[in-house]
Amino acid sequence: MKKIWKIRIGKHSLGDITFHTVNGIIMFFIAVIMIYPFWNTIAVSFNDAQDTLRGGITLFPRVFSLYSYESVFKNKLMGTAAVNSVLRTVISTVLGVLVGSMIAYVLSRRELVGRKFITGYFLVTMYISAGLIPNYFLIKNLGMLNSFAVYIVPGLVSVYNIIVIKSFMQSLPDSLSEAAMVDGAGHFRCYWQIILPCCKPVLATIALWCAVGSWNQWFDTFLYASGADHLTTLQYEMMKLLSSAMQSGRDNSSIFGNGQQMANTITPTSIRAAVTIVASVPILVVYPFMQKYFVKGVTLGATKE
Amino acid sequence: MNKRQKTLKKLAGQKVLFFMIIPCMIYTFIFSYYPLSGWIMAFQNYKPAKGYSGSTFVGMDQFMFLFKDVEFWRSVRNTLAMSLLNLVFSFVFAIVFALLLNEIKSLGLKRITQTVSYLPHFLSWIIVCSLVSNMLSTNDGMINNFLMGIGLIDKPVLWLGEQKYFWWVTTFSNVWKETGWNSIIYIAAISGIDQALYEAAELDGASRFQKMWHVTLPGIKSTIVVLLIMNLGWVLNASFEVPYILGSGLLQDVSQTIDIFVLKYGMSIGNYSLATAAGIFKSVISLALVFGTNAIANKLGESSLM
Amino acid sequence: MKMKKLCAILMACGMVLSLAACGGSGKDTQPTQGAAQNEAEAEDTKEADDSKDQQAAEGAEDAAGEEAGESAGDAQAAGASDENIYGGLVPMEDADDPITYTFFVRDPGTVPADNNPVIQKITELTGVTIKFEFLVGDLDQKLGVMIAGGDYPDLIFAGDAGTKLRDAGAFIPLEEEIPKYPNLNAMYGDVLKYLTQADGHVYDMEIYGTFQNDVTEVAPPFECGIGFYIQKAVLEEAGYPEIKTLDDYFKIIEEYKEKYPEIDGVKTTGFEILADGWRNWALLNPVQNLLGAGNDGAMFVDQNTFESSFFQNGDDAHAFYLKLNEEYQKGIIEAETFTQNYDQYISKITTGAVLGFYDQNWNFQSAQDLLKNDGKYERTYVAVPIANPGVQDAYLDKSNGIPSGTNGVGISINCENPERLLRFFDWLLQREVQDYLQWGEEGTDWVRSADGGKELTPERRAIWYDTAKKRDETGFTLWNYCPKWQGLYTSDGMPCGTGESPDEFLASQSDYDKGFLNGYGIKYPAELMSDPVLRAPYYPVWALPLEDGSPAAVANTKITDVTMKFYPRLILAKDEAEYESIWADFLKEFNAIDLDALKTEIDRQIAEKMAK
């Protein structure tokens, strides 16, 4: 039995070929199943809102309409919102990765005095939360209400990310940093020049998490910056639009009308679909960019130089 | 004496490390520990209008309200059940997916599959749940049609009307939405494995599955363990939206989670204190779980958080 | 509390369209709309909020305002028209001194476009700009931090959550101010006692359909806003019978379903019960209507003794759910009705194959619009007056004109120039301004109908029924959230708004509808119901505020929880024995709730309001 799998066709064994075929088929089905919700959302976003109420939209729009997108894009704050969203995402991601990896580096050093305590000190914060009102007071007392800083500062340290980076760093061979330290490099150089470059795959992941997290955030705008139009973000504008659609989708329905004048209707379902697409496509493009850091394996020897 | 000198010397040698970490500790104190003074409201009948100083103290009343209610304990059970199912399945699916993906030879197919798989993460639960609900419908729903088509059932099953299915529905909704996203970290971890190890294994004549088992899995084991422990701490927080959106009166006994309970009896009727008390309860359990499992992992010689 | 809000909305909504406000039911509002903790939740929340609000908005739009102190108002209006420019609009004296007020509204919504011609003109005439901030996310969270931090805008419309702001001392007292302004006084002067809080001050000005004044009166209802709806085709087929009881109602549905097992190729559904989150009134509320109550709330109130009681666990409830169980056994009700979400419910109705349901008008309006769009007028719905035998239905109500205390606009302590703001509100209440905001200009936007009433021009109607255009091209938003006249002007019977205009209503009826109404020999669908009931001053129970986190509030939530859990099981019981055993379990859980806490609190508040 076993022998059969060893039969070679060209340079591949039969086992290999079977495996790749089966695996390829499985992956294809997974891809189909996974793409369906997003595809469906796109179809709904391009379908006439009123027609969508009938249900049954699956792969393609039934009555094509761009009205949902029109409603999204005629918002005059869209430009400001997009700029703010991009800015906060870029800054949060860069700082998040830097600060996170720095703390992770320190915590990964076995010789650190009080390492257990310090790690625990950070760890605990993942599982405690003061709640809405105390946090609001904090932000207010720090003078960050209605300022751009509120998008960056409170989320700067993510313990989850730190632990993930730290555990990655700890899996690197000790010889890496030892060699550097023997050469006389300080901790900072060791962190920056030796360890960080080896952590590319995990840093790419963390960057993705930071970026997506920051991009998707609307709650901080809602709580801390809703009074300032110039600080609005894309997600917040989308939330506004959506909530407004939920309200007006119904009150525009002509109670007395005979239904004829309902051409330009918006409904929560349609707006939600359009908003989802508009708000997620910009961040989706980040991923393929990050992908190159982990499709290929790292060869540790090479980074040592 | 000697010892102290040693410690001092050690500290001096680590001043760069402390220089790097102390500002972060101060920051964490300000943003995470200092606001905890707000926990005082769990022991009050807090009114935003009166502030901490003006609100009346009620001792443990808020906690008692929770602990005395059968519904609350039922919510705890439901939360734990759904979270644990979810934890197990999302880990298994994400890891297996990452492993299989890693085996794909064609770079294009690999990239496409990977990119496509994380798309559902960007949809809100409202969208995903409404698709789930349509697929499970007895009225021409895809799942019922399929099962009837292959003859497994002879009349549509009311998937969302029977308590015994509900936890599985939430679990697989989660798997559907988050597997791709969750697998990213494993894909990253796999690509961090030293290629030399594979080469060595190949020289030893290891088969594909042996390589997976003896090289890849051990290579990502520490990541798995660390994530597992951290996520275990959140078992009481998880599963809010899906049960909230897909649940109904018929399912209340299995779908109400702690967060839904707190929403109904806390925030919705303006009781911030109750929400805070529930938060404290969850924090205590979470910390016990995390530090407990961490200690166990340590004992077993596994990689751990600290 | 939230429930109240919802109810409020429902109620307002009910009123809307001058469809007489039939009361939604009371218990309905499940507090589901709580804190938005994350996006999805928030969305959901919003949805809940919106709908409430929307109802409120509609209510506002159409609700018939009621009487008001005409003298002052009219006098001023008359005086104004003497020196008018801009067709009746007189500028305020400090119009050249611009001022901006910030205004937080508890409804989700969109700010009118900067170039809205009506609002621009108002600003030009008054110097006042109102900067709206609509709700995004969860109201409780928003107000929680607003109050904790004391960061109030100048003006706040918080609906029933206004209690929190009043308790926090967020508003300035108005009882001394209102009498100084003739139009405001005409509107609120007679009802100040109902607006007065326990501390003796008045903090807000009710903006939806509530005022006892001599300026306006209630408009007649055209359609019923809540009740047991049935497809017009079913009534037509049965020869336009009088349907008064549940038995009559289900009988013709059964017969129709028997005869037409499919409609347009879709399997016929007899009766739908929507029970999705906070949209739970179809499951929880009908019993109080069968008992002859309006949309009171979680309690039934005896209209003679004004004592409250619970209807959820009584014989009437037992009989009602047993009847539904019987219909389930017959296949008229399907089990899936309890698992479907709102979207699925709507899409099912749009097929035209659903024969009946209990609902509130606004909730299925979108489906009905689609049916009209498809020309299936016979598949649209009308409410019928179902009550227990021997009980007179009371779905329609005639507003008592007493502020509910749940829809007030307040001026915050942070407002720097409240005097000018009140003057602005007073100015807005001139009839010319009100007409300008809602109807627009005569000739271009509206015309006199043959019998002397008012009708929109087709162009204006297209704007008015398009949300975005209505917001960006008319004065609707400003009108909606400021003190306003509603109903019919007593002096000449003219409608304050389009929703109160019979001509506007009749102008939009299809030929089928005219034939249908003819079949019954009535002019408006609402005439199928008994005459609107003038409600007692306490009405409705759902508008009575329950203190945050109090035992009464907890009991209220529990009632919703327990009934939501057991009623579907009762309806789906296999046989009568199972029904009885579930009923026994239900009683056990229901009676374990601290019902007294709620009843005592409600009775106390009813007595207090009745004494005023």
PDB file of C-alpha atoms in Angstrom, chain A residues 91-239:
ATOM      1  CA  ILE A  91       0.116  56.794  13.064  1.00  0.00           C
ATOM      2  CA  SER A  92      -1.474  54.220  15.356  1.00  0.00           C
ATOM      3  CA  THR A  93       0.014  51.387  13.384  1.00  0.00           C
ATOM      4  CA  VAL A  94       3.528  52.756  13.318  1.00  0.00           C
ATOM      5  CA  LEU A  95       3.493  53.710  16.982  1.00  0.00           C
ATOM      6  CA  GLY A  96       1.677  50.561  17.989  1.00  0.00           C
ATOM      7  CA  VAL A  97       4.266  48.345  16.358  1.00  0.00           C
ATOM      8  CA  LEU A  98       7.194  50.336  17.714  1.00  0.00           C
ATOM      9  CA  VAL A  99       5.977  50.623  21.262  1.00  0.00           C
ATOM     10  CA  GLY A 100       4.638  47.083  21.299  1.00  0.00           C
ATOM     11  CA  SER A 101       7.820  45.534  20.021  1.00  0.00           C
ATOM     12  CA  MET A 102       9.918  47.622  22.378  1.00  0.00           C
ATOM     13  CA  ILE A 103       8.011  46.497  25.424  1.00  0.00           C
ATOM     14  CA  ALA A 104       8.007  42.953  24.079  1.00  0.00           C
ATOM     15  CA  TYR A 105      11.752  43.101  23.690  1.00  0.00           C
ATOM     16  CA  VAL A 106      12.254  44.205  27.260  1.00  0.00           C
ATOM     17  CA  LEU A 107       9.897  41.574  28.589  1.00  0.00           C
ATOM     18  CA  SER A 108      11.585  38.894  26.541  1.00  0.00           C
ATOM     19  CA  ARG A 109      14.934  39.514  28.219  1.00  0.00           C
ATOM     20  CA  ARG A 110      15.399  36.738  30.717  1.00  0.00           C
ATOM     21  CA  GLU A 111      17.843  38.755  32.785  1.00  0.00           C
ATOM     22  CA  LEU A 112      15.370  41.574  33.429  1.00  0.00           C
ATOM     23  CA  VAL A 113      15.002  42.214  37.147  1.00  0.00           C
ATOM     24  CA  GLY A 114      11.360  41.830  38.228  1.00  0.00           C
ATOM     25  CA  ARG A 115      10.398  40.433  34.859  1.00  0.00           C
ATOM     26  CA  LYS A 116       7.550  38.371  36.210  1.00  0.00           C
ATOM     27  CA  PHE A 117       6.079  41.277  38.067  1.00  0.00           C
ATOM     28  CA  ILE A 118       6.333  43.635  35.134  1.00  0.00           C
ATOM     29  CA  THR A 119       4.792  41.147  32.757  1.00  0.00           C
ATOM     30  CA  GLY A 120       1.954  40.543  35.188  1.00  0.00           C
ATOM     31  CA  TYR A 121       1.530  44.276  35.588  1.00  0.00           C
ATOM     32  CA  PHE A 122       0.816  44.595  31.888  1.00  0.00           C
ATOM     33  CA  LEU A 123      -1.093  41.350  31.606  1.00  0.00           C
ATOM     34  CA  VAL A 124      -3.674  42.264  34.211  1.00  0.00           C
ATOM     35  CA  THR A 125      -4.810  45.273  32.227  1.00  0.00           C
ATOM     36  CA  MET A 126      -6.166  43.030  29.514  1.00  0.00           C
ATOM     37  CA  TYR A 127      -8.842  41.728  31.814  1.00  0.00           C
ATOM     38  CA  ILE A 128      -9.901  44.786  33.702  1.00  0.00           C
ATOM     39  CA  SER A 129     -11.816  47.742  32.478  1.00  0.00           C
ATOM     40  CA  ALA A 130     -12.945  50.707  34.462  1.00  0.00           C
ATOM     41  CA  GLY A 131     -15.990  51.277  32.331  1.00  0.00           C
ATOM     42  CA  LEU A 132     -17.380  54.032  30.236  1.00  0.00           C
ATOM     43  CA  ILE A 133     -17.674  56.911  32.642  1.00  0.00           C
ATOM     44  CA  PRO A 134     -14.327  56.647  34.467  1.00  0.00           C
ATOM     45  CA  ASN A 135     -12.586  56.458  31.107  1.00  0.00           C
ATOM     46  CA  TYR A 136     -14.434  59.512  29.918  1.00  0.00           C
ATOM     47  CA  PHE A 137     -13.287  61.423  32.972  1.00  0.00           C
ATOM     48  CA  LEU A 138      -9.735  60.351  32.288  1.00  0.00           C
ATOM     49  CA  ILE A 139      -9.814  61.610  28.729  1.00  0.00           C
ATOM     50  CA  LYS A 140     -11.482  64.815  29.817  1.00  0.00           C
ATOM     51  CA  ASN A 141      -8.993  65.443  32.599  1.00  0.00           C
ATOM     52  CA  LEU A 142      -6.101  64.832  30.247  1.00  0.00           C
ATOM     53  CA  GLY A 143      -7.577  67.513  28.004  1.00  0.00           C
ATOM     54  CA  MET A 144      -7.935  65.174  25.074  1.00  0.00           C
ATOM     55  CA  LEU A 145     -11.625  65.725  24.376  1.00  0.00           C
ATOM     56  CA  ASN A 146     -12.096  66.873  20.815  1.00  0.00           C
ATOM     57  CA  SER A 147      -8.442  66.511  19.937  1.00  0.00           C
ATOM     58  CA  PHE A 148      -6.750  64.238  17.457  1.00  0.00           C
ATOM     59  CA  ALA A 149      -4.646  62.734  20.246  1.00  0.00           C
ATOM     60  CA  VAL A 150      -7.653  60.809  21.439  1.00  0.00           C
ATOM     61  CA  TYR A 151      -7.324  58.563  18.388  1.00  0.00           C
ATOM     62  CA  ILE A 152      -3.727  57.705  19.105  1.00  0.00           C
ATOM     63  CA  VAL A 153      -2.833  57.863  22.753  1.00  0.00           C
ATOM     64  CA  PRO A 154      -5.387  55.723  24.587  1.00  0.00           C
ATOM     65  CA  GLY A 155      -4.809  52.686  22.369  1.00  0.00           C
ATOM     66  CA  LEU A 156      -1.067  52.953  22.213  1.00  0.00           C
ATOM     67  CA  VAL A 157      -0.172  49.935  24.329  1.00  0.00           C
ATOM     68  CA  SER A 158      -1.897  46.706  23.407  1.00  0.00           C
ATOM     69  CA  VAL A 159      -0.884  44.005  25.821  1.00  0.00           C
ATOM     70  CA  TYR A 160      -2.265  41.272  23.602  1.00  0.00           C
ATOM     71  CA  ASN A 161       0.022  42.340  20.804  1.00  0.00           C
ATOM     72  CA  ILE A 162       2.948  42.679  23.155  1.00  0.00           C
ATOM     73  CA  ILE A 163       2.571  39.148  24.436  1.00  0.00           C
ATOM     74  CA  VAL A 164       2.334  37.780  20.926  1.00  0.00           C
ATOM     75  CA  ILE A 165       5.490  39.599  19.857  1.00  0.00           C
ATOM     76  CA  LYS A 166       7.251  38.625  23.053  1.00  0.00           C
ATOM     77  CA  SER A 167       6.491  34.972  22.599  1.00  0.00           C
ATOM     78  CA  PHE A 168       7.797  35.165  19.070  1.00  0.00           C
ATOM     79  CA  MET A 169      10.989  36.836  20.232  1.00  0.00           C
ATOM     80  CA  GLN A 170      11.484  34.197  22.864  1.00  0.00           C
ATOM     81  CA  SER A 171      11.340  31.516  20.230  1.00  0.00           C
ATOM     82  CA  LEU A 172      14.312  33.063  18.465  1.00  0.00           C
ATOM     83  CA  PRO A 173      17.593  31.380  19.322  1.00  0.00           C
ATOM     84  CA  ASP A 174      19.421  33.067  22.200  1.00  0.00           C
ATOM     85  CA  SER A 175      22.590  32.943  20.193  1.00  0.00           C
ATOM     86  CA  LEU A 176      21.288  35.789  18.051  1.00  0.00           C
ATOM     87  CA  SER A 177      21.347  38.467  20.679  1.00  0.00           C
ATOM     88  CA  GLU A 178      24.198  36.952  22.645  1.00  0.00           C
ATOM     89  CA  ALA A 179      26.446  37.306  19.674  1.00  0.00           C
ATOM     90  CA  ALA A 180      25.451  40.918  19.321  1.00  0.00           C
ATOM     91  CA  MET A 181      25.918  41.696  22.994  1.00  0.00           C
ATOM     92  CA  VAL A 182      29.335  40.117  22.930  1.00  0.00           C
ATOM     93  CA  ASP A 183      30.163  42.400  20.051  1.00  0.00           C
ATOM     94  CA  GLY A 184      29.413  45.246  22.428  1.00  0.00           C
ATOM     95  CA  ALA A 185      26.000  46.242  21.152  1.00  0.00           C
ATOM     96  CA  GLY A 186      23.666  47.767  23.783  1.00  0.00           C
ATOM     97  CA  HIS A 187      20.124  46.670  24.357  1.00  0.00           C
ATOM     98  CA  PHE A 188      18.779  49.297  22.099  1.00  0.00           C
ATOM     99  CA  ARG A 189      20.928  48.293  19.195  1.00  0.00           C
ATOM    100  CA  CYS A 190      20.230  44.663  19.835  1.00  0.00           C
ATOM    101  CA  TYR A 191      16.505  45.374  19.750  1.00  0.00           C
ATOM    102  CA  TRP A 192      16.624  47.548  16.702  1.00  0.00           C
ATOM    103  CA  GLN A 193      19.179  45.858  14.551  1.00  0.00           C
ATOM    104  CA  ILE A 194      19.097  42.217  15.520  1.00  0.00           C
ATOM    105  CA  ILE A 195      15.747  41.246  16.944  1.00  0.00           C
ATOM    106  CA  LEU A 196      13.337  43.433  15.023  1.00  0.00           C
ATOM    107  CA  PRO A 197      14.418  42.304  11.570  1.00  0.00           C
ATOM    108  CA  CYS A 198      13.859  38.691  12.611  1.00  0.00           C
ATOM    109  CA  CYS A 199      10.347  39.472  13.704  1.00  0.00           C
ATOM    110  CA  LYS A 200       9.041  40.643  10.369  1.00  0.00           C
ATOM    111  CA  PRO A 201       6.246  38.097  10.011  1.00  0.00           C
ATOM    112  CA  VAL A 202       4.866  38.697  13.457  1.00  0.00           C
ATOM    113  CA  LEU A 203       5.301  42.443  13.156  1.00  0.00           C
ATOM    114  CA  ALA A 204       3.421  42.349   9.890  1.00  0.00           C
ATOM    115  CA  THR A 205       0.596  40.577  11.671  1.00  0.00           C
ATOM    116  CA  ILE A 206       0.602  43.042  14.521  1.00  0.00           C
ATOM    117  CA  ALA A 207       0.665  45.929  12.062  1.00  0.00           C
ATOM    118  CA  LEU A 208      -2.349  44.450  10.365  1.00  0.00           C
ATOM    119  CA  TRP A 209      -4.163  44.084  13.662  1.00  0.00           C
ATOM    120  CA  CYS A 210      -3.325  47.648  14.675  1.00  0.00           C
ATOM    121  CA  ALA A 211      -4.333  49.024  11.318  1.00  0.00           C
ATOM    122  CA  VAL A 212      -7.617  47.176  11.140  1.00  0.00           C
ATOM    123  CA  GLY A 213      -8.396  47.948  14.757  1.00  0.00           C
ATOM    124  CA  SER A 214      -7.717  51.624  14.387  1.00  0.00           C
ATOM    125  CA  TRP A 215      -9.470  51.874  11.053  1.00  0.00           C
ATOM    126  CA  ASN A 216     -12.617  50.184  12.293  1.00  0.00           C
ATOM    127  CA  GLN A 217     -12.891  52.257  15.424  1.00  0.00           C
ATOM    128  CA  TRP A 218     -15.782  54.657  15.623  1.00  0.00           C
ATOM    129  CA  PHE A 219     -16.569  54.539  19.296  1.00  0.00           C
ATOM    130  CA  ASP A 220     -13.838  56.985  20.309  1.00  0.00           C
ATOM    131  CA  THR A 221     -15.135  59.527  17.840  1.00  0.00           C
ATOM    132  CA  PHE A 222     -18.625  59.009  19.206  1.00  0.00           C
ATOM    133  CA  LEU A 223     -17.600  59.494  22.809  1.00  0.00           C
ATOM    134  CA  TYR A 224     -14.707  61.880  22.694  1.00  0.00           C
ATOM    135  CA  ALA A 225     -14.800  63.850  19.479  1.00  0.00           C
ATOM    136  CA  SER A 226     -18.362  64.019  18.245  1.00  0.00           C
ATOM    137  CA  GLY A 227     -18.448  67.746  18.799  1.00  0.00           C
ATOM    138  CA  ALA A 228     -15.758  68.460  16.227  1.00  0.00           C
ATOM    139  CA  ASP A 229     -16.546  68.013  12.555  1.00  0.00           C
ATOM    140  CA  HIS A 230     -12.915  68.366  11.584  1.00  0.00           C
ATOM    141  CA  LEU A 231     -12.052  65.271  13.660  1.00  0.00           C
ATOM    142  CA  THR A 232     -14.642  62.986  12.179  1.00  0.00           C
ATOM    143  CA  THR A 233     -13.595  59.616  10.834  1.00  0.00           C
ATOM    144  CA  LEU A 234     -14.825  57.453   8.032  1.00  0.00           C
ATOM    145  CA  GLN A 235     -16.295  54.840  10.336  1.00  0.00           C
ATOM    146  CA  TYR A 236     -18.090  57.475  12.333  1.00  0.00           C
ATOM    147  CA  GLU A 237     -19.568  59.055   9.234  1.00  0.00           C
ATOM    148  CA  MET A 238     -20.665  55.609   8.137  1.00  0.00           C
ATOM    149  CA  MET A 239     -22.295  54.990  11.485  1.00  0.00           C
TER     150      MET A 239
END
